[in-house]
PDB file of C-alpha atoms in Angstrom:
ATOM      1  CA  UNK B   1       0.000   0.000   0.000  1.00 51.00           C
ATOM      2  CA  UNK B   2       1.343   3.334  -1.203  1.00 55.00           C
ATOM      3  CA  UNK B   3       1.884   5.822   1.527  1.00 56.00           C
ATOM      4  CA  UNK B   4      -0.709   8.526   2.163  1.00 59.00           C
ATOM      5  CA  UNK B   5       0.337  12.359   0.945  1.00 62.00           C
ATOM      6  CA  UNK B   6       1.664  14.758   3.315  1.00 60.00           C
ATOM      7  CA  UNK B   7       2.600  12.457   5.940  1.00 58.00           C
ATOM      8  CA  UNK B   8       6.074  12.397   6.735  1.00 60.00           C
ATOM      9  CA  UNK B   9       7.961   9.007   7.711  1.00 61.00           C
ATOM     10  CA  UNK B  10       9.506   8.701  10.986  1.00 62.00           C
ATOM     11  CA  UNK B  11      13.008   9.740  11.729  1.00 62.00           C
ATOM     12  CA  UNK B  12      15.382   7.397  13.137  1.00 64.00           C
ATOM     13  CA  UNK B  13      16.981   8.439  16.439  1.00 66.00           C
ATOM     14  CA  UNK B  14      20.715   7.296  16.213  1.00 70.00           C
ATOM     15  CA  UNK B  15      21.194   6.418  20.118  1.00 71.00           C
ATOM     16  CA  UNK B  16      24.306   8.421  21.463  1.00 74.00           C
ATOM     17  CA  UNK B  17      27.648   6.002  22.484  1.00 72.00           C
ATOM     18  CA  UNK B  18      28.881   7.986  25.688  1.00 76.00           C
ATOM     19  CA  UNK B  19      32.519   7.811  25.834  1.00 77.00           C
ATOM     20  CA  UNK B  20      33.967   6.038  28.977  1.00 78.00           C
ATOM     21  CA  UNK B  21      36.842   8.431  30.419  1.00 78.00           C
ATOM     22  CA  UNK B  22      38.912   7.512  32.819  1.00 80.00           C
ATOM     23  CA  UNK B  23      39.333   9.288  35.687  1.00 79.00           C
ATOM     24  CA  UNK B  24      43.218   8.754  36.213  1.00 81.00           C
ATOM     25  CA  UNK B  25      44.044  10.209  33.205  1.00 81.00           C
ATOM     26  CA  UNK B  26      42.932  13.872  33.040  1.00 80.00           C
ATOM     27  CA  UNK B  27      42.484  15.926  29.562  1.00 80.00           C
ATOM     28  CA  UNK B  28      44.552  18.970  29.431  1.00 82.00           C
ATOM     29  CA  UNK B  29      44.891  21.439  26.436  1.00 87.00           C
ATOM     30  CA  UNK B  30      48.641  21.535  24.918  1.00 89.00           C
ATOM     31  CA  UNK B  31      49.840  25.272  25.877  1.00 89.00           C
ATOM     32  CA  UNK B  32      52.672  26.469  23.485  1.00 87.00           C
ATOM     33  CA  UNK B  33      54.104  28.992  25.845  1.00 87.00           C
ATOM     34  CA  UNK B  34      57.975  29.423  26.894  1.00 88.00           C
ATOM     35  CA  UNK B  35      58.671  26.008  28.147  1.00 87.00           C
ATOM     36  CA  UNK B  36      55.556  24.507  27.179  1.00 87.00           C
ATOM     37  CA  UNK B  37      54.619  21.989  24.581  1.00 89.00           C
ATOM     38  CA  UNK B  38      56.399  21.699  21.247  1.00 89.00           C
ATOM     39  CA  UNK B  39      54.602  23.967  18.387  1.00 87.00           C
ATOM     40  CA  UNK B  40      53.201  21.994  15.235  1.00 88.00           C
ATOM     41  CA  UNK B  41      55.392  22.194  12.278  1.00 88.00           C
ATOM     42  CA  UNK B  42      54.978  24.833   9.474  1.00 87.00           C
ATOM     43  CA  UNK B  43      55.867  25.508   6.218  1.00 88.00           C
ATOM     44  CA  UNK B  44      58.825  28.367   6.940  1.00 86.00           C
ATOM     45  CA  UNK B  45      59.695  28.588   3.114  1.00 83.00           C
ATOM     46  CA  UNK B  46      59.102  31.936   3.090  1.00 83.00           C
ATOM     47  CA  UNK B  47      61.005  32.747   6.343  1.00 87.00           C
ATOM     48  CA  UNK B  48      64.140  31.412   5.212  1.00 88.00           C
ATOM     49  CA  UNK B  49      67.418  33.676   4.782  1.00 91.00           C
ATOM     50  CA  UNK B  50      68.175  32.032   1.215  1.00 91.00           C
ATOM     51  CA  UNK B  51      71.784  32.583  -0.002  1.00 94.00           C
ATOM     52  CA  UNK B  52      72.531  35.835  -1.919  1.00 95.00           C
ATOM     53  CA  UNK B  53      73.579  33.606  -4.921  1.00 93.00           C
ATOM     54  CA  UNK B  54      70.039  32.453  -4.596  1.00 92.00           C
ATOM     55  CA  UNK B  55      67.835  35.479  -4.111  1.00 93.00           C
ATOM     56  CA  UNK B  56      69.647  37.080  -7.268  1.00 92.00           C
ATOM     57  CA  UNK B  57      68.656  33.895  -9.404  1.00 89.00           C
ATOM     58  CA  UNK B  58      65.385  34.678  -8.382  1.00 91.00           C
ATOM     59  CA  UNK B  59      65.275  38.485  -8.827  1.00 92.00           C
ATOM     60  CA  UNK B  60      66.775  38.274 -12.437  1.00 87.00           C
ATOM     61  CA  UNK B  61      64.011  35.429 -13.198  1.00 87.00           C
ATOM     62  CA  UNK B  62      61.173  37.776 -11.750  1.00 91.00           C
ATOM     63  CA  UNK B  63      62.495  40.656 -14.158  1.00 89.00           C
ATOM     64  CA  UNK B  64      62.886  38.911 -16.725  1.00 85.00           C
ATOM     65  CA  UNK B  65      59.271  37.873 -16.543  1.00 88.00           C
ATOM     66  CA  UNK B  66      58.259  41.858 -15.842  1.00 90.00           C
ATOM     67  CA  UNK B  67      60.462  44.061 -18.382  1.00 90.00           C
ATOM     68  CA  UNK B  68      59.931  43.450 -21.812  1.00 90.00           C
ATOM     69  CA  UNK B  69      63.018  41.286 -23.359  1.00 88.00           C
ATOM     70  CA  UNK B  70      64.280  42.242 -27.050  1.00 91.00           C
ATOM     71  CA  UNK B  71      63.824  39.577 -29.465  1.00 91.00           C
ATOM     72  CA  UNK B  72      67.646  38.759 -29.681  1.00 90.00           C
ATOM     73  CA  UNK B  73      67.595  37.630 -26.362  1.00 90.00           C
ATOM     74  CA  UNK B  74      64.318  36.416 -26.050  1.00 90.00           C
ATOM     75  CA  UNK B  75      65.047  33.845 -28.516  1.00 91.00           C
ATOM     76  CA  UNK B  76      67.308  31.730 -25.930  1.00 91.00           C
ATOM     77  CA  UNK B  77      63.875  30.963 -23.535  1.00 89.00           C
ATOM     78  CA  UNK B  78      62.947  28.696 -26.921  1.00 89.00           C
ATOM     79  CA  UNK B  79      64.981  25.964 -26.453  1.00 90.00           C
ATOM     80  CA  UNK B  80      64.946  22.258 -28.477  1.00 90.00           C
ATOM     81  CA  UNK B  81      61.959  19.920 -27.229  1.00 90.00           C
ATOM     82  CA  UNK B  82      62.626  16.992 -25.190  1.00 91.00           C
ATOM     83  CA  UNK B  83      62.255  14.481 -27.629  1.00 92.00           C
ATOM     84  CA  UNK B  84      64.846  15.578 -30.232  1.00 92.00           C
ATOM     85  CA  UNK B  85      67.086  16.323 -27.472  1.00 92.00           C
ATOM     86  CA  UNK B  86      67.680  13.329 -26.375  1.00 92.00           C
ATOM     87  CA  UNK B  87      68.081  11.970 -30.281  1.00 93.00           C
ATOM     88  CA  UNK B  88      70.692  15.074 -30.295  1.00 92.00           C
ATOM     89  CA  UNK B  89      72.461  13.960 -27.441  1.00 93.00           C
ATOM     90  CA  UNK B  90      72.883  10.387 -28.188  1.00 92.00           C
ATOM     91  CA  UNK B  91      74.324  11.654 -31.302  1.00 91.00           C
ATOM     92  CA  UNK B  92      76.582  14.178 -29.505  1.00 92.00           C
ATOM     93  CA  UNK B  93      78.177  11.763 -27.157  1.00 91.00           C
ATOM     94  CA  UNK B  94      79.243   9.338 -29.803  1.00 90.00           C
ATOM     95  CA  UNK B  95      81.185  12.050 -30.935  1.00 89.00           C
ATOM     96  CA  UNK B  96      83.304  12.861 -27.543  1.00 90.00           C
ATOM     97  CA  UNK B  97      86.876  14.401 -27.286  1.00 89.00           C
ATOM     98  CA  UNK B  98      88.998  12.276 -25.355  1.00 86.00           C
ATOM     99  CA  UNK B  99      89.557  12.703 -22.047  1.00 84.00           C
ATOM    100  CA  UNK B 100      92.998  12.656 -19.845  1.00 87.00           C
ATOM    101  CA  UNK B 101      93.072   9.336 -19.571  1.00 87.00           C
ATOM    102  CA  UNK B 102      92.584   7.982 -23.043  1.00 84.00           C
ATOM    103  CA  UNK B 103      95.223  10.692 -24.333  1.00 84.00           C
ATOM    104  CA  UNK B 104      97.644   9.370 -21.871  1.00 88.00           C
ATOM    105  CA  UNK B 105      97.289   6.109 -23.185  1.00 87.00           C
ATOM    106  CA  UNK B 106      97.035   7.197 -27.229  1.00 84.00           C
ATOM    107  CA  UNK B 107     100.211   8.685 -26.495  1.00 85.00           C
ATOM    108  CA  UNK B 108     101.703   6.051 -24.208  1.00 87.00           C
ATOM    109  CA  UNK B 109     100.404   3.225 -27.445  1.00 85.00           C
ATOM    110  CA  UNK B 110     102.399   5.781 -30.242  1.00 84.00           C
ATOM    111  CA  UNK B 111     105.672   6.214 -27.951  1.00 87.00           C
ATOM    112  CA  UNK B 112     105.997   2.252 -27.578  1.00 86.00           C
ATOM    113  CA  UNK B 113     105.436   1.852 -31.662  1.00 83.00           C
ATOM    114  CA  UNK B 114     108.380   4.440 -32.216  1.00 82.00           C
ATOM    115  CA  UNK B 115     110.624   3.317 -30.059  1.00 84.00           C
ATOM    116  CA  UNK B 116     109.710  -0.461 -31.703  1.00 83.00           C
ATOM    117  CA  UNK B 117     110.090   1.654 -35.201  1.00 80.00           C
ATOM    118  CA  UNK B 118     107.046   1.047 -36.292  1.00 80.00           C
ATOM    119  CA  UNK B 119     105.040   4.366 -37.802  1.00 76.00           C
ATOM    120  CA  UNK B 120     101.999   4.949 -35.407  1.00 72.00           C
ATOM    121  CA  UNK B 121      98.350   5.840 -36.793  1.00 73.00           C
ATOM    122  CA  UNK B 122      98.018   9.098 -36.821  1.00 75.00           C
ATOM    123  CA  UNK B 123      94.399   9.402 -38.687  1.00 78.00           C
ATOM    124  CA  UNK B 124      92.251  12.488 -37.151  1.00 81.00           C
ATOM    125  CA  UNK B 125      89.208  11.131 -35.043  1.00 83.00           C
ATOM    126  CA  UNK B 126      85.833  12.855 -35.743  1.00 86.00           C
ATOM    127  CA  UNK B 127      84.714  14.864 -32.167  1.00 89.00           C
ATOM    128  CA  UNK B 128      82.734  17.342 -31.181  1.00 93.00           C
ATOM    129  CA  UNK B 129      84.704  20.884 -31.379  1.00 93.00           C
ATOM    130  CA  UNK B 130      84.121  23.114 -28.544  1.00 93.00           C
ATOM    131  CA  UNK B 131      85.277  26.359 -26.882  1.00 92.00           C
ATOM    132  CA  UNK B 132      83.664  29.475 -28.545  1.00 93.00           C
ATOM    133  CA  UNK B 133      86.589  30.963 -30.699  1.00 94.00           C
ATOM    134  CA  UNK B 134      87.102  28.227 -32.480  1.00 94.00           C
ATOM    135  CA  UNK B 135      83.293  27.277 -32.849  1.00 94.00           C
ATOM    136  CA  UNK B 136      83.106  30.660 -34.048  1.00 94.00           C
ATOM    137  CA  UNK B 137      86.295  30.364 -36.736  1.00 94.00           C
ATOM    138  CA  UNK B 138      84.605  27.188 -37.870  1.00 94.00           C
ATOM    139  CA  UNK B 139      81.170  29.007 -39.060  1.00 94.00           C
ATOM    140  CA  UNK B 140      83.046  31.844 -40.339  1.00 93.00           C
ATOM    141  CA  UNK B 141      84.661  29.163 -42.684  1.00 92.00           C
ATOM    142  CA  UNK B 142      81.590  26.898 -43.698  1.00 91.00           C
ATOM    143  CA  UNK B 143      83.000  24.409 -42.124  1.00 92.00           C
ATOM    144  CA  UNK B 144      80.266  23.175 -38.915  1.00 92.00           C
ATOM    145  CA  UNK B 145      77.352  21.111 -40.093  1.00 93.00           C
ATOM    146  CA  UNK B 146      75.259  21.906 -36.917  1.00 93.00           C
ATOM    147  CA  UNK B 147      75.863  24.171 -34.397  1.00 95.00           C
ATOM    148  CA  UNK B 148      74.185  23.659 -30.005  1.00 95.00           C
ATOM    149  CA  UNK B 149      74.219  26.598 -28.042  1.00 95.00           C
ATOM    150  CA  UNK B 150      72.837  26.552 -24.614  1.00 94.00           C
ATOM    151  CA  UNK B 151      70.382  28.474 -23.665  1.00 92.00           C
ATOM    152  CA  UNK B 152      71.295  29.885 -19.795  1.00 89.00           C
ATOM    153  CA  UNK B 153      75.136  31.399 -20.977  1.00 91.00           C
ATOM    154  CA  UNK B 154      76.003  34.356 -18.814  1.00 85.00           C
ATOM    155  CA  UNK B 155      76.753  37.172 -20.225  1.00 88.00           C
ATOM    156  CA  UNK B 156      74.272  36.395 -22.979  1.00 90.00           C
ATOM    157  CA  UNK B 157      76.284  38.820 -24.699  1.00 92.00           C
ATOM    158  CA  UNK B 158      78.762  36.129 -25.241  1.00 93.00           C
ATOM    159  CA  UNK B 159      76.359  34.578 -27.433  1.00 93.00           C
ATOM    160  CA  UNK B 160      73.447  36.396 -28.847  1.00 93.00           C
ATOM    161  CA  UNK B 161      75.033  37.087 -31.818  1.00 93.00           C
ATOM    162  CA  UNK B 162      75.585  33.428 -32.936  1.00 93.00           C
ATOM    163  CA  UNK B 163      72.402  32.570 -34.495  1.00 92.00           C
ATOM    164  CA  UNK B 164      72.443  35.706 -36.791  1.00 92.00           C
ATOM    165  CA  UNK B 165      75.749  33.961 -37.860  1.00 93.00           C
ATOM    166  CA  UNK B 166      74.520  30.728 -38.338  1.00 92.00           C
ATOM    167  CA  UNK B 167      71.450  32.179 -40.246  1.00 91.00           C
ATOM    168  CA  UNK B 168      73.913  34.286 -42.728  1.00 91.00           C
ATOM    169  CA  UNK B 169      76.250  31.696 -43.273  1.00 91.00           C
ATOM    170  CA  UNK B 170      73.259  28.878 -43.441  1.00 91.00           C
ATOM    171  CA  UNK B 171      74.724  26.723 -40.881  1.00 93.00           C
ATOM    172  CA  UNK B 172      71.873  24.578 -38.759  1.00 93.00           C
ATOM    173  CA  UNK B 173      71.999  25.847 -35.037  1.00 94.00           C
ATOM    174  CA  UNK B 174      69.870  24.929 -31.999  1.00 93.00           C
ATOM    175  CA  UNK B 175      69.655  26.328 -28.509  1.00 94.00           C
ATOM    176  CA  UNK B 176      69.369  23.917 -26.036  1.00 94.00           C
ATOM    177  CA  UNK B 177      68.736  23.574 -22.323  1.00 92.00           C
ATOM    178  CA  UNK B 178      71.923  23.796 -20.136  1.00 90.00           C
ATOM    179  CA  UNK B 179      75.178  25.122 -20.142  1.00 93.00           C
ATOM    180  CA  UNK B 180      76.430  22.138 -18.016  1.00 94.00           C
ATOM    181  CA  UNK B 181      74.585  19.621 -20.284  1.00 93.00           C
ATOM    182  CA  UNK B 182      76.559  20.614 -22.775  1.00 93.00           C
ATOM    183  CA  UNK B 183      79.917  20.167 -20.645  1.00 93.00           C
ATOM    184  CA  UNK B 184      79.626  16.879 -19.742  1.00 93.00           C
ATOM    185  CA  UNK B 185      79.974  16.091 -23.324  1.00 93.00           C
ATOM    186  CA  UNK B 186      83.440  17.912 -23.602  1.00 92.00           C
ATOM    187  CA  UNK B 187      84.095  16.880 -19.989  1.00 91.00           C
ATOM    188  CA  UNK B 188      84.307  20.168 -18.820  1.00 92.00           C
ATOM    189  CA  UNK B 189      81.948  22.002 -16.348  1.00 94.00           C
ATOM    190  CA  UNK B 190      80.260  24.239 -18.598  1.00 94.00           C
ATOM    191  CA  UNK B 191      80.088  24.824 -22.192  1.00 94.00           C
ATOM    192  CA  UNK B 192      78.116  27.717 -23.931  1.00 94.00           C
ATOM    193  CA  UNK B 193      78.502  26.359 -27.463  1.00 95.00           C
ATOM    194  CA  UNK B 194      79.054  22.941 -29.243  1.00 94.00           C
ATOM    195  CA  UNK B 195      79.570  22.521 -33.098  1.00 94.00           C
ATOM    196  CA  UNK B 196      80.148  19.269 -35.459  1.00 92.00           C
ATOM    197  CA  UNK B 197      81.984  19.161 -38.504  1.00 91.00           C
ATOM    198  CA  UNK B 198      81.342  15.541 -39.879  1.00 90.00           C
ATOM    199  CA  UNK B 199      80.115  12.741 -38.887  1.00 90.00           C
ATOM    200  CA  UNK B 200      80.345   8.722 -39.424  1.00 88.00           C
ATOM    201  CA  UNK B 201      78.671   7.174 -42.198  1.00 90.00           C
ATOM    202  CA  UNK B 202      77.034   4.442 -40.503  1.00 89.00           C
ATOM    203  CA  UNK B 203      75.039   8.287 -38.491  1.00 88.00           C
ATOM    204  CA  UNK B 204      74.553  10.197 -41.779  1.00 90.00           C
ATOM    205  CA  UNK B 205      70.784   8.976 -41.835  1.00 91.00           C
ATOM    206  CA  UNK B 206      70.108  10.102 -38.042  1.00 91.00           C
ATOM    207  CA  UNK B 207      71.957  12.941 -38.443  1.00 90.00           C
ATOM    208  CA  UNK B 208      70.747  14.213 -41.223  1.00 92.00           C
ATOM    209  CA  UNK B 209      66.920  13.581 -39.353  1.00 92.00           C
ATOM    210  CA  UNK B 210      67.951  15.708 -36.616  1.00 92.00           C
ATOM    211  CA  UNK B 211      69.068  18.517 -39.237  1.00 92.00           C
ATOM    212  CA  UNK B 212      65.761  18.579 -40.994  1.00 92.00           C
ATOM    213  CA  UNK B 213      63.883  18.893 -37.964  1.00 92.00           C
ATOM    214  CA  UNK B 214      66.164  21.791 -36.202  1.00 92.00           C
ATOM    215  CA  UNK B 215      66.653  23.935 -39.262  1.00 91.00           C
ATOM    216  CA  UNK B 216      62.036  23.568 -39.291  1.00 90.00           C
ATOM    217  CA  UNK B 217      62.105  24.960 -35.491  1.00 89.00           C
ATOM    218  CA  UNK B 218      65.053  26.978 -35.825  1.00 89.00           C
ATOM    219  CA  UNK B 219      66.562  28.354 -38.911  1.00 87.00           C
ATOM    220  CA  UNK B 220      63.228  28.665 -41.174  1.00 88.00           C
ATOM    221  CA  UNK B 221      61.439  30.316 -38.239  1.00 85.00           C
ATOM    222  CA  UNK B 222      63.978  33.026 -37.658  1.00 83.00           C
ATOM    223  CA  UNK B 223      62.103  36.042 -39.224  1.00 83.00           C
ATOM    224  CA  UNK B 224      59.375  34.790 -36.702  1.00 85.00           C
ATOM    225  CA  UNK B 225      61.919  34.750 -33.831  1.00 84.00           C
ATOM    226  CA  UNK B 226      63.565  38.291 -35.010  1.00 84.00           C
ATOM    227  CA  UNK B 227      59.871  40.066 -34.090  1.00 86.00           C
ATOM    228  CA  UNK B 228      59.048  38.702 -31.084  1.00 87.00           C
ATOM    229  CA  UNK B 229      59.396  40.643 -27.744  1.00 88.00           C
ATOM    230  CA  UNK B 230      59.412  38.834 -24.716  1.00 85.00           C
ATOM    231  CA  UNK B 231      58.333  39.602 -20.970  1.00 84.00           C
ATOM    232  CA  UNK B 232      55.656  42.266 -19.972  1.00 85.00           C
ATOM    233  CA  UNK B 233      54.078  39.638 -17.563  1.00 88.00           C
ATOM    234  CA  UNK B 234      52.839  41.297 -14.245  1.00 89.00           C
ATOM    235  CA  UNK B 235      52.623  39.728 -11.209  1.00 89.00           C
ATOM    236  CA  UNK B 236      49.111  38.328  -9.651  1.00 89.00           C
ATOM    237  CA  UNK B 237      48.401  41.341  -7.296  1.00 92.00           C
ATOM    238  CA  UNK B 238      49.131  43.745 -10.697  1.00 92.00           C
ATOM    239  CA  UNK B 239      46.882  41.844 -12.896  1.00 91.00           C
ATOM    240  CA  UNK B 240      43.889  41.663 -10.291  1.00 94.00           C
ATOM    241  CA  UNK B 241      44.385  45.590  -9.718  1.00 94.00           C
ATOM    242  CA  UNK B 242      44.238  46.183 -13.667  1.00 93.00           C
ATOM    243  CA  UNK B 243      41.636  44.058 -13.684  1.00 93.00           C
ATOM    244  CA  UNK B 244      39.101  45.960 -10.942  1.00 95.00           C
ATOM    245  CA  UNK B 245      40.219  49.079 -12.919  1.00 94.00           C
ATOM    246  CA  UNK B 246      39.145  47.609 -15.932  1.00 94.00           C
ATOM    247  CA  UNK B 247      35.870  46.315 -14.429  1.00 94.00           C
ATOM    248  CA  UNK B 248      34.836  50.075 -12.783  1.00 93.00           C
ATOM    249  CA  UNK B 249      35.533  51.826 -15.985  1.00 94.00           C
ATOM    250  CA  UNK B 250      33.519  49.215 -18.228  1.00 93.00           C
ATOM    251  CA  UNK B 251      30.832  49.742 -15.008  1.00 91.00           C
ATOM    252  CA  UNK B 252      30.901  53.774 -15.218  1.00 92.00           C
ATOM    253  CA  UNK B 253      30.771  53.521 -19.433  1.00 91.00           C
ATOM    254  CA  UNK B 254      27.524  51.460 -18.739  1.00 91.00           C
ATOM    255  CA  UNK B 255      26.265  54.291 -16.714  1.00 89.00           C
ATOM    256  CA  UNK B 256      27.290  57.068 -19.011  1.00 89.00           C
ATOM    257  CA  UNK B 257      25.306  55.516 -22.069  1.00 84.00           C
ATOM    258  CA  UNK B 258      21.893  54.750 -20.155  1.00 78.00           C
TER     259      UNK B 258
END
């Protein structure tokens, strides 16, 4: 049988559980006072006396973001995606100078074949070149095939000219994520700018992939790149002020036209 209309079913009363305190153990509130309880942990992130190197990285990031950047230097925040990268990479590190070590023993192998009077090897490996006067003589002589610069190089000044070169002399270039990436390559700390001459034959078909798809983001987009101002980008207080403004005057325009 349906139930009748307007009749309202009975609510269930939940029975209360009272809780069984003992009496030898008496509840007392923590007090945080001078020799009281320990206080809760909090976030002090924004407490913290960071290191002067530190709080300048941060200032020169937050202006960046807030002046407006010329287009040659605004170029080096567009750096290679991930993906090719790592294909560039893999491709750079086959292609390492030797180290201490190995030229210690090259030289220790071509000693023993004199003095045994045999005539040593003496055939030119293919390597990376690096260091940026001689990257720079290379270009100038048509004689890199693709040229990695990174992208964080300080001065920039050091730099910022090299793609214009690269474009003129219609050399392939990339900028690339890293400074120190690019070091441990040469096996140095740091290096602002890589370049290879040749490479293997059994690589031409990668490496000629990875050309094709840096000059597309790089070299043919250039006139794009030369335009484009970076920066201008106002904090979150700045933009919700401009906003309000924005809002009242749009508000008072309303009320001037009705």
């Amino acid at each position: 049988m349906a139930p009748k209309k307007g009749v309202k079913p009975a609510a269930v009363v939940k029975k209360k559980v009272e809780k069984v305190v003992n009496p030898l153990f008496e509840k007392r509130p923590k007090q945080f006072g001078i020799g009281g309880a320990l206080p809760p942990k909090r976030d002090l992130h924004r407490f913290v006396r960071w290191p002067q190197v530190v709080q300048i990285q941060r200032k020169k990031m937050i202006l960046k973001q807030r002046l407006k950047v010329p287009p040659p230097i605004h170029q080096f925040s567009k750096t290679l995606d991930k993906n090719l990268a790592t294909s560039l990479f893999k491709m750079l590190l086959k292609y390492r100078p030797e180290d201490k070590a190995e030229k210690k023993e090259r030289l220790l192998k071509r000693a023993q074949a004199e003095a045994e009077g045999k005539t040593p090897e003496l055939k030119k490996p293919i390597v990376v070149k690096y260091g940026l006067n001689h990257v720079t003589y290379l270009i100038e002589q048509n004689k890199a095939q693709l040229v990695v610069i990174a992208h964080d190089v300080d001065p920039i000044e050091l730099v910022v000219w090299l793609p214009a070169l690269c474009r003129k002399m219609e050399i392939p270039y990339c900028i690339v994520k890293g400074k120190a990436r690019l070091g441990t390559i040469v096996h140095k700390k740091t290096a602002s700018v890589l370049c290879l001459t040749s490479v293997k034959n059994e690589d031409k078909m990668d490496f000629s992939k990875i050309l094709e798809a840096i000059k597309a983001n790089f070299n043919d987009k250039f006139d794009e790149t030369r335009k484009k101002w970076g920066g201008g980008v106002m904090g979150s207080k700045s933009r919700a002020k401009t906003k309000a403004k924005e809002r009242l005057m749009a508000k008072e325009a309303a009320q001037r036209m009705t």
